[in-house]
PDB file of N, CA and C in Angstrom:
ATOM      1  N   MET A  29      -6.537   5.774  18.169  1.00 77.00           N
ATOM      2  CA  MET A  29      -7.235   6.497  17.056  1.00 77.00           C
ATOM      3  C   MET A  29      -6.161   7.036  16.122  1.00 77.00           C
ATOM      4  N   ALA A  30      -6.744   7.048  14.741  1.00 76.00           N
ATOM      5  CA  ALA A  30      -5.715   7.394  13.893  1.00 76.00           C
ATOM      6  C   ALA A  30      -5.655   9.000  13.884  1.00 76.00           C
ATOM      7  N   GLU A  31      -4.490   9.387  13.282  1.00 82.00           N
ATOM      8  CA  GLU A  31      -4.205  10.921  13.127  1.00 82.00           C
ATOM      9  C   GLU A  31      -5.121  11.548  12.198  1.00 82.00           C
ATOM     10  N   VAL A  32      -5.553  12.837  12.584  1.00 85.00           N
ATOM     11  CA  VAL A  32      -6.431  13.603  11.738  1.00 85.00           C
ATOM     12  C   VAL A  32      -5.657  14.557  10.854  1.00 85.00           C
ATOM     13  N   LEU A  33      -5.745  14.569   9.638  1.00 81.00           N
ATOM     14  CA  LEU A  33      -4.924  15.462   8.961  1.00 81.00           C
ATOM     15  C   LEU A  33      -5.779  16.808   8.470  1.00 81.00           C
ATOM     16  N   ASN A  34      -5.196  17.809   8.420  1.00 88.00           N
ATOM     17  CA  ASN A  34      -5.877  19.082   7.850  1.00 88.00           C
ATOM     18  C   ASN A  34      -5.872  19.062   6.382  1.00 88.00           C
ATOM     19  N   SER A  35      -5.164  18.534   5.766  1.00 83.00           N
ATOM     20  CA  SER A  35      -5.172  18.378   4.273  1.00 83.00           C
ATOM     21  C   SER A  35      -4.576  17.106   3.736  1.00 83.00           C
ATOM     22  N   VAL A  36      -5.016  16.646   2.585  1.00 78.00           N
ATOM     23  CA  VAL A  36      -4.516  15.470   1.948  1.00 78.00           C
ATOM     24  C   VAL A  36      -3.082  15.553   1.610  1.00 78.00           C
ATOM     25  N   VAL A  37      -2.590  16.852   1.286  1.00 78.00           N
ATOM     26  CA  VAL A  37      -1.328  17.001   1.071  1.00 78.00           C
ATOM     27  C   VAL A  37      -0.391  16.639   2.290  1.00 78.00           C
ATOM     28  N   GLU A  38      -0.880  16.646   3.529  1.00 79.00           N
ATOM     29  CA  GLU A  38      -0.108  16.308   4.670  1.00 79.00           C
ATOM     30  C   GLU A  38       0.191  14.734   4.585  1.00 79.00           C
ATOM     31  N   SER A  39      -0.566  13.966   4.013  1.00 76.00           N
ATOM     32  CA  SER A  39      -0.511  12.513   3.914  1.00 76.00           C
ATOM     33  C   SER A  39       0.619  12.104   2.894  1.00 76.00           C
ATOM     34  N   ILE A  40       1.121  12.947   2.105  1.00 77.00           N
ATOM     35  CA  ILE A  40       1.985  12.467   1.146  1.00 77.00           C
ATOM     36  C   ILE A  40       3.345  12.286   1.844  1.00 77.00           C
ATOM     37  N   GLY A  41       4.051  11.324   1.439  1.00 76.00           N
ATOM     38  CA  GLY A  41       5.217  10.690   2.036  1.00 76.00           C
ATOM     39  C   GLY A  41       5.198  10.090   3.452  1.00 76.00           C
ATOM     40  N   ARG A  42       3.903   9.718   3.622  1.00 77.00           N
ATOM     41  CA  ARG A  42       3.673   9.024   5.000  1.00 77.00           C
ATOM     42  C   ARG A  42       3.056   7.556   4.808  1.00 77.00           C
ATOM     43  N   THR A  43       3.283   7.052   3.577  1.00 80.00           N
ATOM     44  CA  THR A  43       2.762   5.698   3.454  1.00 80.00           C
ATOM     45  C   THR A  43       3.002   4.618   4.586  1.00 80.00           C
ATOM     46  N   PRO A  44       1.931   4.043   4.835  1.00 83.00           N
ATOM     47  CA  PRO A  44       1.989   3.101   5.972  1.00 83.00           C
ATOM     48  C   PRO A  44       2.761   1.826   5.682  1.00 83.00           C
ATOM     49  N   LEU A  45       3.478   1.309   6.651  1.00 88.00           N
ATOM     50  CA  LEU A  45       4.159  -0.019   6.594  1.00 88.00           C
ATOM     51  C   LEU A  45       3.528  -0.935   7.433  1.00 88.00           C
ATOM     52  N   VAL A  46       3.472  -2.210   7.056  1.00 93.00           N
ATOM     53  CA  VAL A  46       3.053  -3.280   7.907  1.00 93.00           C
ATOM     54  C   VAL A  46       3.819  -4.250   7.893  1.00 93.00           C
ATOM     55  N   ARG A  47       4.084  -4.815   9.144  1.00 93.00           N
ATOM     56  CA  ARG A  47       5.145  -5.749   9.474  1.00 93.00           C
ATOM     57  C   ARG A  47       4.534  -7.237   9.313  1.00 93.00           C
ATOM     58  N   LEU A  48       5.132  -8.062   8.436  1.00 93.00           N
ATOM     59  CA  LEU A  48       4.703  -9.333   7.902  1.00 93.00           C
ATOM     60  C   LEU A  48       5.165 -10.429   8.998  1.00 93.00           C
ATOM     61  N   GLU A  49       4.964 -10.467  10.109  1.00 93.00           N
ATOM     62  CA  GLU A  49       5.410 -11.434  11.046  1.00 93.00           C
ATOM     63  C   GLU A  49       5.313 -12.894  10.756  1.00 93.00           C
ATOM     64  N   ARG A  50       4.259 -13.405  10.084  1.00 94.00           N
ATOM     65  CA  ARG A  50       3.894 -14.829   9.926  1.00 94.00           C
ATOM     66  C   ARG A  50       4.859 -15.055   8.718  1.00 94.00           C
ATOM     67  N   LEU A  51       4.841 -14.275   7.608  1.00 90.00           N
ATOM     68  CA  LEU A  51       5.772 -14.448   6.366  1.00 90.00           C
ATOM     69  C   LEU A  51       7.136 -14.598   6.771  1.00 90.00           C
ATOM     70  N   THR A  52       7.676 -13.828   7.733  1.00 91.00           N
ATOM     71  CA  THR A  52       8.928 -13.838   8.042  1.00 91.00           C
ATOM     72  C   THR A  52       9.293 -15.145   8.929  1.00 91.00           C
ATOM     73  N   ALA A  53       8.386 -15.684   9.831  1.00 91.00           N
ATOM     74  CA  ALA A  53       8.574 -16.802  10.477  1.00 91.00           C
ATOM     75  C   ALA A  53       8.639 -18.018   9.471  1.00 91.00           C
ATOM     76  N   GLN A  54       7.572 -17.848   8.445  1.00 91.00           N
ATOM     77  CA  GLN A  54       7.545 -19.045   7.542  1.00 91.00           C
ATOM     78  C   GLN A  54       8.772 -19.264   6.646  1.00 91.00           C
ATOM     79  N   ALA A  55       9.300 -17.970   6.378  1.00 90.00           N
ATOM     80  CA  ALA A  55      10.585 -17.926   5.411  1.00 90.00           C
ATOM     81  C   ALA A  55      11.836 -18.333   6.350  1.00 90.00           C
ATOM     82  N   GLY A  56      11.759 -18.215   7.591  1.00 91.00           N
ATOM     83  CA  GLY A  56      12.776 -18.443   8.462  1.00 91.00           C
ATOM     84  C   GLY A  56      13.952 -17.479   8.286  1.00 91.00           C
ATOM     85  N   VAL A  57      13.639 -16.213   8.032  1.00 88.00           N
ATOM     86  CA  VAL A  57      14.580 -15.256   7.925  1.00 88.00           C
ATOM     87  C   VAL A  57      14.844 -14.492   9.225  1.00 88.00           C
ATOM     88  N   LYS A  58      16.031 -13.872   9.499  1.00 90.00           N
ATOM     89  CA  LYS A  58      16.262 -13.061  10.423  1.00 90.00           C
ATOM     90  C   LYS A  58      15.953 -11.584  10.077  1.00 90.00           C
ATOM     91  N   GLY A  59      15.425 -10.875  10.955  1.00 91.00           N
ATOM     92  CA  GLY A  59      15.017  -9.460  10.579  1.00 91.00           C
ATOM     93  C   GLY A  59      13.509  -9.379  10.442  1.00 91.00           C
ATOM     94  N   GLU A  60      13.154  -8.346   9.480  1.00 90.00           N
ATOM     95  CA  GLU A  60      11.692  -8.015   9.407  1.00 90.00           C
ATOM     96  C   GLU A  60      11.379  -7.965   7.915  1.00 90.00           C
ATOM     97  N   ILE A  61      10.251  -8.380   7.417  1.00 90.00           N
ATOM     98  CA  ILE A  61       9.744  -8.251   6.048  1.00 90.00           C
ATOM     99  C   ILE A  61       8.599  -7.007   6.402  1.00 90.00           C
ATOM    100  N   LEU A  62       8.648  -6.075   5.500  1.00 91.00           N
ATOM    101  CA  LEU A  62       7.760  -4.971   5.734  1.00 91.00           C
ATOM    102  C   LEU A  62       6.888  -4.903   4.307  1.00 91.00           C
ATOM    103  N   ALA A  63       5.722  -4.601   4.292  1.00 92.00           N
ATOM    104  CA  ALA A  63       4.976  -4.188   3.095  1.00 92.00           C
ATOM    105  C   ALA A  63       4.411  -2.703   3.127  1.00 92.00           C
ATOM    106  N   LYS A  64       4.585  -2.115   1.988  1.00 86.00           N
ATOM    107  CA  LYS A  64       4.382  -0.691   2.000  1.00 86.00           C
ATOM    108  C   LYS A  64       3.011  -0.570   1.221  1.00 86.00           C
ATOM    109  N   LEU A  65       2.047   0.029   1.952  1.00 84.00           N
ATOM    110  CA  LEU A  65       0.708   0.176   1.379  1.00 84.00           C
ATOM    111  C   LEU A  65       0.361   1.320   0.502  1.00 84.00           C
ATOM    112  N   GLU A  66       1.010   1.198  -0.704  1.00 80.00           N
ATOM    113  CA  GLU A  66       0.907   2.353  -1.648  1.00 80.00           C
ATOM    114  C   GLU A  66      -0.543   2.582  -2.031  1.00 80.00           C
ATOM    115  N   TYR A  67      -1.517   1.680  -2.120  1.00 79.00           N
ATOM    116  CA  TYR A  67      -2.902   2.174  -2.221  1.00 79.00           C
ATOM    117  C   TYR A  67      -3.355   3.010  -1.294  1.00 79.00           C
ATOM    118  N   LEU A  68      -2.794   3.259  -0.221  1.00 77.00           N
ATOM    119  CA  LEU A  68      -3.335   4.293   0.870  1.00 77.00           C
ATOM    120  C   LEU A  68      -2.699   5.711   0.510  1.00 77.00           C
ATOM    121  N   ASN A  69      -2.049   5.900  -0.514  1.00 74.00           N
ATOM    122  CA  ASN A  69      -1.633   7.384  -0.893  1.00 74.00           C
ATOM    123  C   ASN A  69      -2.805   7.925  -1.408  1.00 74.00           C
ATOM    124  N   PRO A  70      -2.681   9.378  -1.428  1.00 73.00           N
ATOM    125  CA  PRO A  70      -3.708  10.066  -1.855  1.00 73.00           C
ATOM    126  C   PRO A  70      -4.214   9.934  -3.426  1.00 73.00           C
ATOM    127  N   GLY A  71      -2.988   9.660  -4.176  1.00 70.00           N
ATOM    128  CA  GLY A  71      -3.172   9.454  -5.560  1.00 70.00           C
ATOM    129  C   GLY A  71      -3.086   8.033  -5.983  1.00 70.00           C
ATOM    130  N   PHE A  72      -3.005   6.972  -5.033  1.00 66.00           N
ATOM    131  CA  PHE A  72      -3.014   5.634  -5.093  1.00 66.00           C
ATOM    132  C   PHE A  72      -1.725   5.349  -5.824  1.00 66.00           C
ATOM    133  N   SER A  73      -0.722   6.135  -5.758  1.00 64.00           N
ATOM    134  CA  SER A  73       0.496   5.940  -6.444  1.00 64.00           C
ATOM    135  C   SER A  73       1.738   6.351  -5.728  1.00 64.00           C
ATOM    136  N   LYS A  74       2.793   5.893  -5.882  1.00 61.00           N
ATOM    137  CA  LYS A  74       4.150   6.252  -5.374  1.00 61.00           C
ATOM    138  C   LYS A  74       4.518   7.518  -5.908  1.00 61.00           C
ATOM    139  N   LYS A  75       3.967   7.993  -7.053  1.00 65.00           N
ATOM    140  CA  LYS A  75       4.437   9.384  -7.611  1.00 65.00           C
ATOM    141  C   LYS A  75       3.836  10.500  -6.977  1.00 65.00           C
ATOM    142  N   ASP A  76       3.143  10.412  -5.904  1.00 59.00           N
ATOM    143  CA  ASP A  76       2.582  11.582  -5.184  1.00 59.00           C
ATOM    144  C   ASP A  76       3.418  12.487  -4.815  1.00 59.00           C
ATOM    145  N   ARG A  77       4.698  11.991  -4.149  1.00 61.00           N
ATOM    146  CA  ARG A  77       5.579  12.898  -3.716  1.00 61.00           C
ATOM    147  C   ARG A  77       6.312  13.675  -5.005  1.00 61.00           C
ATOM    148  N   ALA A  78       6.509  13.110  -5.941  1.00 64.00           N
ATOM    149  CA  ALA A  78       7.147  13.777  -7.136  1.00 64.00           C
ATOM    150  C   ALA A  78       6.137  14.872  -7.518  1.00 64.00           C
ATOM    151  N   ALA A  79       4.753  14.652  -7.554  1.00 63.00           N
ATOM    152  CA  ALA A  79       3.955  15.638  -7.883  1.00 63.00           C
ATOM    153  C   ALA A  79       3.921  16.792  -7.076  1.00 63.00           C
ATOM    154  N   LEU A  80       4.162  16.639  -5.751  1.00 61.00           N
ATOM    155  CA  LEU A  80       3.919  17.712  -4.710  1.00 61.00           C
ATOM    156  C   LEU A  80       5.270  18.395  -5.092  1.00 61.00           C
ATOM    157  N   GLY A  81       6.392  17.959  -5.220  1.00 61.00           N
ATOM    158  CA  GLY A  81       7.671  18.696  -5.283  1.00 61.00           C
ATOM    159  C   GLY A  81       7.898  19.621  -6.593  1.00 61.00           C
TER     160      GLY A  81
END
């Protein structure tokens, strides 16, 4: 179950990352390729944290 937050402000700075395992395998690279899901930020932008501070 997903974490329930008390305020949208609590979600700032916690942008989800997704591991792209198939892309890593296809590219034949060692390590991991991660995608940061910026669209899940409260303001749909990486600038949310700057606005908070």
